[in-house]
Coordinates of C-alpha atoms and ligand atoms in Angstrom, one line a residue:
M40 CA 10.4 -5.9 26.0
Y41 CA 12.3 -6.3 22.9
H42 CA 12.9 -4.1 20.3
S43 CA 12.0 -4.7 16.3
R44 CA 13.9 -3.0 13.2
I45 CA 13.3 -4.1 9.4
S46 CA 16.4 -6.4 8.5
G47 CA 15.6 -6.6 4.4
V48 CA 13.5 -5.1 2.1
G49 CA 12.2 -6.2 -1.5
Y50 CA 9.8 -5.5 -4.0
Y51 CA 8.1 -6.7 -6.8
V52 CA 6.5 -5.5 -10.3
P53 CA 5.2 -7.4 -13.1
E54 CA 6.9 -6.1 -16.6
R55 CA 4.0 -5.0 -18.3
I56 CA 4.1 -1.6 -18.4
V57 CA 1.0 0.3 -19.4
T58 CA 1.4 4.1 -19.7
N59 CA -1.6 7.3 -20.0
H60 CA -1.4 7.0 -23.4
D61 CA -1.8 3.4 -23.7
L62 CA -5.1 3.9 -21.1
A63 CA -6.5 6.9 -23.6
K64 CA -7.0 3.9 -26.6
I65 CA -9.9 2.1 -24.4
M66 CA -11.1 4.7 -22.3
D67 CA -11.9 8.3 -22.8
T68 CA -8.9 9.9 -20.4
S69 CA -5.7 11.6 -21.3
D70 CA -2.2 11.5 -20.8
E71 CA -3.0 15.3 -19.0
W72 CA -5.8 14.9 -17.1
I73 CA -4.4 11.6 -14.8
Q74 CA -0.9 13.5 -14.9
E75 CA -2.2 16.9 -13.7
R76 CA -4.7 14.9 -11.0
T77 CA -2.9 12.3 -10.2
G78 CA 1.3 12.7 -11.3
I79 CA 0.9 9.3 -12.3
Q80 CA 2.7 8.5 -15.9
R81 CA 2.4 4.8 -16.1
R82 CA 1.2 2.2 -14.0
R83 CA 2.1 -2.3 -14.2
H84 CA -0.4 -4.3 -14.6
V85 CA 0.1 -8.5 -15.0
D86 CA -0.1 -9.9 -18.3
P87 CA -3.1 -12.4 -17.7
K88 CA -1.6 -15.0 -20.1
D89 CA 1.5 -15.2 -17.5
G90 CA -0.8 -16.6 -14.5
E91 CA 0.4 -14.4 -12.1
T92 CA -1.1 -13.8 -8.8
T93 CA -0.9 -11.6 -6.0
S94 CA 0.6 -14.2 -3.8
G95 CA 2.8 -15.1 -6.3
M96 CA 4.5 -11.3 -6.6
G97 CA 4.4 -11.2 -2.8
V98 CA 6.6 -14.2 -2.5
K99 CA 9.6 -12.7 -5.5
A100 CA 9.2 -10.2 -3.0
A101 CA 9.9 -12.1 0.4
R102 CA 12.4 -13.2 -1.6
M103 CA 14.3 -10.6 -2.2
A104 CA 13.6 -8.7 1.4
M105 CA 15.0 -11.9 2.9
A106 CA 18.0 -12.1 1.2
D107 CA 18.5 -8.7 2.0
A108 CA 18.0 -9.7 5.7
G109 CA 19.9 -12.7 5.3
K110 CA 17.3 -14.8 6.2
S111 CA 16.5 -18.3 5.4
A112 CA 13.1 -19.7 5.3
S113 CA 13.9 -21.5 8.6
D114 CA 14.6 -18.2 10.3
I115 CA 10.8 -16.5 10.0
D116 CA 8.2 -17.5 12.4
F117 CA 5.3 -15.5 11.2
V118 CA 4.1 -13.9 8.1
V119 CA 1.8 -11.3 8.3
F120 CA -0.1 -10.7 4.4
A121 CA -1.6 -7.4 3.9
T122 CA -4.2 -7.0 0.1
L123 CA -7.2 -6.1 -0.6
S124 CA -6.8 -8.4 -3.7
P125 CA -6.2 -11.5 -3.0
D126 CA -5.8 -14.7 -5.3
Y127 CA -9.4 -16.7 -3.1
Y128 CA -11.8 -14.9 -1.3
F129 CA -10.9 -17.4 1.0
P130 CA -8.2 -18.7 2.5
G131 CA -5.9 -16.0 2.4
P132 CA -3.2 -15.2 0.5
G133 CA -0.6 -15.5 3.9
V134 CA -1.0 -19.3 3.4
T135 CA 0.1 -19.6 -0.1
L136 CA 3.0 -17.8 0.4
Q137 CA 3.8 -19.8 3.5
E138 CA 3.1 -23.0 1.4
A139 CA 5.4 -21.4 -1.5
L140 CA 8.4 -20.2 0.4
G141 CA 9.0 -23.5 2.3
L142 CA 7.8 -21.8 6.0
E143 CA 6.9 -25.1 7.7
T144 CA 3.9 -24.3 9.9
V145 CA 4.9 -20.9 10.8
G146 CA 1.0 -19.0 11.2
A147 CA 0.4 -16.7 8.7
L148 CA -1.7 -13.7 8.9
D149 CA -4.0 -11.9 6.4
V150 CA -4.7 -8.1 7.0
R151 CA -7.9 -6.3 5.3
N152 CA -6.8 -1.7 5.7
Q153 CA -6.5 -1.9 2.1
C154 CA -4.3 1.4 1.0
S155 CA -3.1 1.5 5.3
G156 CA -2.8 -2.4 5.1
F157 CA 1.3 -2.4 4.9
I158 CA 1.3 -0.1 8.4
Y159 CA -1.3 -2.1 10.2
A160 CA 0.2 -5.6 9.1
L161 CA 3.9 -3.7 10.3
S162 CA 2.3 -3.0 13.5
V163 CA 1.1 -6.3 13.8
A164 CA 4.6 -7.8 13.5
D165 CA 6.3 -5.0 15.2
Q166 CA 3.8 -6.1 18.6
F167 CA 4.9 -9.9 18.4
I168 CA 8.0 -8.7 18.1
K169 CA 8.3 -6.2 21.3
T170 CA 6.7 -9.1 23.5
G171 CA 9.3 -11.1 22.5
M172 CA 7.1 -13.8 20.9
Y173 CA 8.7 -14.0 18.0
Q174 CA 12.2 -13.1 16.2
N175 CA 11.3 -12.7 12.8
V176 CA 8.4 -11.5 11.6
L177 CA 7.8 -11.4 7.0
V178 CA 5.4 -8.6 6.3
V179 CA 4.1 -8.1 2.7
G180 CA 2.3 -5.9 0.7
A181 CA 0.2 -7.0 -2.5
E182 CA -1.4 -6.6 -5.1
L183 CA -3.2 -7.3 -8.0
Q184 CA -5.7 -4.5 -8.7
S185 CA -5.5 -4.7 -12.9
K186 CA -8.5 -8.2 -13.5
G187 CA -10.7 -6.1 -10.9
L188 CA -11.2 -2.7 -12.6
D189 CA -13.4 -1.0 -14.7
M190 CA -11.7 -0.4 -17.8
T191 CA -14.3 1.8 -19.7
T192 CA -14.8 5.0 -19.4
R193 CA -17.2 4.4 -16.8
G194 CA -14.3 3.3 -14.5
R195 CA -11.9 6.1 -14.9
N196 CA -11.8 7.5 -12.2
V197 CA -10.8 4.6 -10.4
S198 CA -8.7 2.6 -12.8
V199 CA -6.2 5.1 -14.4
I200 CA -4.7 5.4 -10.6
F201 CA -4.5 1.9 -9.9
G202 CA -1.5 -1.6 -10.5
D203 CA -0.1 -3.7 -9.8
G204 CA 2.9 -4.6 -7.8
A205 CA 3.7 -6.4 -4.3
G206 CA 6.1 -5.2 -1.5
A207 CA 7.8 -7.1 1.4
V208 CA 9.8 -6.7 4.8
V209 CA 11.8 -8.9 7.4
L210 CA 10.8 -7.2 10.6
S211 CA 13.5 -8.8 13.3
R212 CA 14.6 -8.5 16.8
D213 CA 16.8 -6.3 18.0
D214 CA 18.9 -5.3 21.1
R215 CA 19.6 -1.3 20.3
S216 CA 16.9 1.0 22.3
G217 CA 16.5 3.9 19.9
F218 CA 16.6 2.1 16.6
G219 CA 13.9 0.3 14.4
I220 CA 10.2 0.8 14.6
L221 CA 10.3 3.6 17.6
S222 CA 6.2 3.6 17.2
T223 CA 3.2 2.6 15.4
H224 CA 0.0 4.3 15.3
L225 CA -3.7 3.0 14.0
H226 CA -6.8 5.0 12.8
A227 CA -10.1 4.0 11.8
E228 CA -13.6 5.5 11.3
G229 CA -16.2 3.2 9.3
S230 CA -18.4 5.6 8.7
W231 CA -17.2 6.1 5.6
A232 CA -16.6 2.6 4.3
K233 CA -18.8 2.5 1.2
E234 CA -16.9 6.2 0.2
L235 CA -13.5 3.9 -1.5
S236 CA -14.9 0.4 -1.5
V237 CA -16.3 -3.3 -3.6
I238 CA -19.4 -4.2 -2.0
A239 CA -19.3 -7.6 -3.9
P240 CA -19.1 -10.3 -3.9
G241 CA -20.1 -10.0 -0.2
M242 CA -22.9 -11.9 2.4
G243 CA -23.8 -8.6 3.4
Q244 CA -25.3 -6.5 0.4
R245 CA -24.5 -9.1 -2.7
W246 CA -23.3 -12.4 -2.9
V247 CA -21.7 -14.1 -6.9
T248 CA -25.5 -16.0 -7.1
D249 CA -27.5 -12.6 -7.0
I250 CA -25.5 -10.9 -9.3
L251 CA -25.0 -14.3 -11.8
A252 CA -29.1 -13.8 -11.3
D253 CA -29.1 -10.3 -11.8
N254 CA -27.7 -10.7 -15.3
N255 CA -26.8 -6.8 -15.0
P256 CA -24.6 -5.4 -17.6
L257 CA -25.0 -2.5 -15.9
D258 CA -24.1 -3.5 -12.6
E259 CA -21.1 -2.0 -11.2
S260 CA -21.4 -3.5 -7.4
Y261 CA -18.2 -6.0 -8.5
F262 CA -16.0 -2.6 -9.2
P263 CA -14.6 -0.5 -7.1
Y264 CA -16.8 2.5 -6.2
M265 CA -14.1 5.6 -4.6
N266 CA -15.8 9.1 -3.7
G267 CA -12.7 10.3 -4.6
Q268 CA -12.9 14.7 -3.6
L269 CA -14.0 12.8 -0.5
V270 CA -11.4 10.1 -0.1
F271 CA -8.4 13.9 -1.0
K272 CA -10.0 15.6 1.2
N273 CA -9.9 13.5 4.5
A274 CA -6.9 11.9 3.2
V275 CA -4.9 15.4 3.7
V276 CA -6.2 16.2 7.2
R277 CA -5.5 12.2 8.3
F278 CA -1.9 12.2 7.0
E279 CA -1.2 15.1 8.4
E280 CA -2.3 14.2 12.0
V281 CA -0.9 10.8 11.9
I282 CA 2.8 12.0 11.3
R283 CA 2.1 15.1 14.1
E284 CA 1.2 11.8 16.1
A285 CA 3.6 10.1 15.7
L286 CA 6.1 12.7 16.4
A287 CA 4.5 13.7 19.4
A288 CA 5.1 10.4 20.3
N289 CA 8.3 10.0 20.3
E290 CA 9.4 13.9 21.2
L291 CA 10.4 14.7 17.9
S292 CA 10.0 17.6 16.1
Q293 CA 9.1 17.9 12.3
S294 CA 12.7 19.4 11.1
A295 CA 14.1 15.9 12.7
I296 CA 12.4 14.1 9.8
D297 CA 15.0 13.0 7.6
L298 CA 12.6 10.8 5.2
L299 CA 9.0 10.6 4.2
I300 CA 7.9 8.0 2.4
P301 CA 3.7 8.2 1.9
H302 CA 1.5 5.6 0.4
Q303 CA 1.6 6.5 -3.1
A304 CA -2.0 7.8 -3.7
N305 CA -1.4 10.7 -4.9
L306 CA 0.7 13.0 -5.8
R307 CA -0.8 16.1 -4.9
I308 CA -1.7 14.5 -1.6
A309 CA 2.0 14.0 -1.4
Q310 CA 3.0 17.2 -2.3
F311 CA 0.6 18.7 -0.2
I312 CA 1.8 16.5 3.2
Q313 CA 5.7 17.5 1.8
K314 CA 4.6 21.7 2.1
K315 CA 2.8 20.9 6.0
F316 CA 6.3 19.7 7.2
Q317 CA 8.4 22.2 5.1
L318 CA 10.5 19.1 3.9
S319 CA 12.5 18.8 0.0
D320 CA 11.6 17.2 -2.5
D321 CA 14.6 15.0 -1.2
Q322 CA 13.4 14.3 2.0
V323 CA 10.0 12.7 0.2
Y324 CA 10.2 9.4 -1.3
N325 CA 7.9 9.4 -4.3
N326 CA 7.6 6.4 -7.7
I327 CA 3.4 7.1 -7.9
M328 CA 4.5 8.8 -11.2
E329 CA 5.8 4.7 -12.6
Y330 CA 3.9 2.5 -10.7
G331 CA 0.1 4.4 -10.2
N332 CA -1.0 3.3 -7.1
T333 CA -0.5 -0.5 -5.7
T334 CA -2.6 0.4 -2.4
A335 CA -1.1 -2.3 0.2
A336 CA 2.0 -2.5 -2.0
S337 CA 3.2 0.8 -2.5
I338 CA 4.8 1.6 1.2
P339 CA 6.6 -1.5 0.9
I340 CA 7.8 -1.1 -2.6
A341 CA 8.9 2.4 -2.4
L342 CA 10.4 1.8 0.6
A343 CA 12.6 -1.3 -0.8
E344 CA 13.5 1.3 -4.2
A345 CA 14.7 4.2 -1.8
H346 CA 16.3 1.4 0.3
Q347 CA 18.5 0.5 -2.8
K348 CA 18.9 4.0 -4.4
G349 CA 20.7 4.5 -1.1
K350 CA 17.9 6.9 0.1
I351 CA 18.3 5.8 3.8
K352 CA 21.4 5.8 6.1
E353 CA 21.5 4.1 9.6
G354 CA 20.3 6.6 11.4
D355 CA 17.7 8.3 9.1
L356 CA 14.4 8.8 11.0
V357 CA 11.8 7.4 8.4
V358 CA 8.1 8.2 8.3
L359 CA 6.0 6.0 6.8
A360 CA 2.3 6.9 6.7
A361 CA -1.2 5.8 4.9
F362 CA -4.3 6.4 4.3
G363 CA -7.3 4.5 2.4
S364 CA -10.7 3.1 2.6
G365 CA -12.3 1.7 6.0
F366 CA -11.4 5.0 6.2
T367 CA -8.4 3.7 7.5
W368 CA -5.1 5.5 8.4
G369 CA -2.1 5.3 10.5
S370 CA 2.0 6.1 10.7
A371 CA 5.4 4.1 11.7
L372 CA 8.6 6.5 13.0
I373 CA 11.3 3.9 12.0
R374 CA 15.0 5.4 13.3
W375 CA 16.7 3.6 10.4
Ligands
UT7_564 O1 -5.2 5.1 -2.1 C1 -6.6 5.2 -1.5 C2 -7.1 6.2 -1.9 N1 -7.1 7.2 -2.8 C3 -6.9 8.9 -3.1 O2 -6.5 9.1 -2.5 C4 -7.8 9.4 -4.1 C5 -8.0 10.5 -3.5 N2 -9.2 11.3 -4.7 C6 -8.2 11.5 -5.9 O3 -7.0 11.5 -6.2 C7 -9.0 12.8 -6.9 O4 -10.3 12.8 -6.3 C8 -8.8 12.1 -8.1 C9 -8.0 11.8 -9.1 C10 -9.5 10.3 -8.7 C11 -9.4 12.5 -8.8 O5 -9.1 13.5 -9.0 P1 -10.8 15.6 -9.0 O6 -9.9 16.5 -9.1 O7 -11.7 14.8 -7.2 O8 -12.0 14.2 -10.2 P2 -13.3 14.0 -10.5 O9 -14.1 13.3 -9.9 O10 -13.9 15.6 -9.1 O11 -13.8 14.6 -11.5 C12 -13.5 15.9 -12.5 C13 -14.2 16.0 -13.8 C14 -15.6 14.5 -14.0 O12 -15.7 15.3 -14.9 P3 -17.1 16.8 -15.1 O13 -18.3 16.1 -14.3 O14 -16.6 17.9 -14.2 O15 -17.2 16.5 -16.4 C15 -14.8 13.7 -14.6 O16 -15.8 12.8 -14.9 O17 -12.8 14.7 -14.1 C16 -13.5 13.6 -15.2 N3 -12.9 12.6 -15.1 C17 -12.1 12.0 -15.6 N4 -11.3 12.6 -16.9 C18 -10.4 12.3 -17.4 C19 -12.7 11.8 -13.7 N5 -11.6 10.6 -14.1 C20 -11.1 11.0 -15.5 C21 -10.8 10.2 -15.9 N6 -10.1 11.2 -17.1 N7 -9.4 9.3 -16.1

């Protein structure tokens, strides 16, 4: 059995900053409401004139991660790309990124696990490395959500939360046992699938032709729906559970945690988890205030930023954890 460690991190966010005050000009919301409920002050949205795409942002983050790892295109054996906002209905953005980076004919896998997407993607990459199949896997989480949000008062409980951006890591084979990815833990509970979802266009309920045929301006089926309170209640329980599961699997106590990087869903959720694990402000990395919730991109953006700011030292125990649509949730324990 081989070991895997994160050898490089990178991220990219679009330049265009959208503040809570900007949103209050186009829908019935306020800076006070958004900050009080979510902690978000601003987020990044692509500028439609720039032609940015999910895969394009992923490429920028991936280039940074590869440079950080000192790896060139010929070193990368496989790509795992997590997103809920792909460029096309199919194929997924993994192949677009693979082509743009000149990764010859290496395999490219797309992961559709929304807010937990990056943890799922990291876990897949980890298995490929631990079994010896690959030496360097590029793991990307990227989202372009702003184009698909209902930016009217009708969609305000969702649209004020989400932002655009991308993060990436290179996961590499490592000889040292006890370092790198110690374990990953993945869960799902499909009975809640519709409680945080975009149901159309899909073959199950409404395809594009149905939407066009109905031509109904009140149609909300292609905008995200979120039962916010239900998601919140489940999130706080599952975050704690899956972090405890990871600690127990490695026979570690909560006092061993050096840094927790939770999926940036809501600052109030992160603060709740912080309290549960009795962590100081320095032991939890949050940047939702700046970027909003970037779904599959939020953990790799936060990880890259925290690393860039010198908040992760060699030997630190870093915990990643996520919860979101599906419902799906997961954690990864890393000895840096
Ligand atoms: O990353 C995926 C996982 N997602 C999450 O973890 C999100 C979890 N959920 C949440 O973070 C919270 O549920 C929200 C922040 C989304 C919403 O907060 P809430 O305290 O659950 O609010 P609510 O949906 O119960 O709405 C309370 C009130 C309602 O008005 P009334 O019916 O009390 O008059 C909403 O219409 O707030 C209203 N409201 C807003 N007001 C101003 C909803 N959205 C907004 C808004 N601005 N953007």
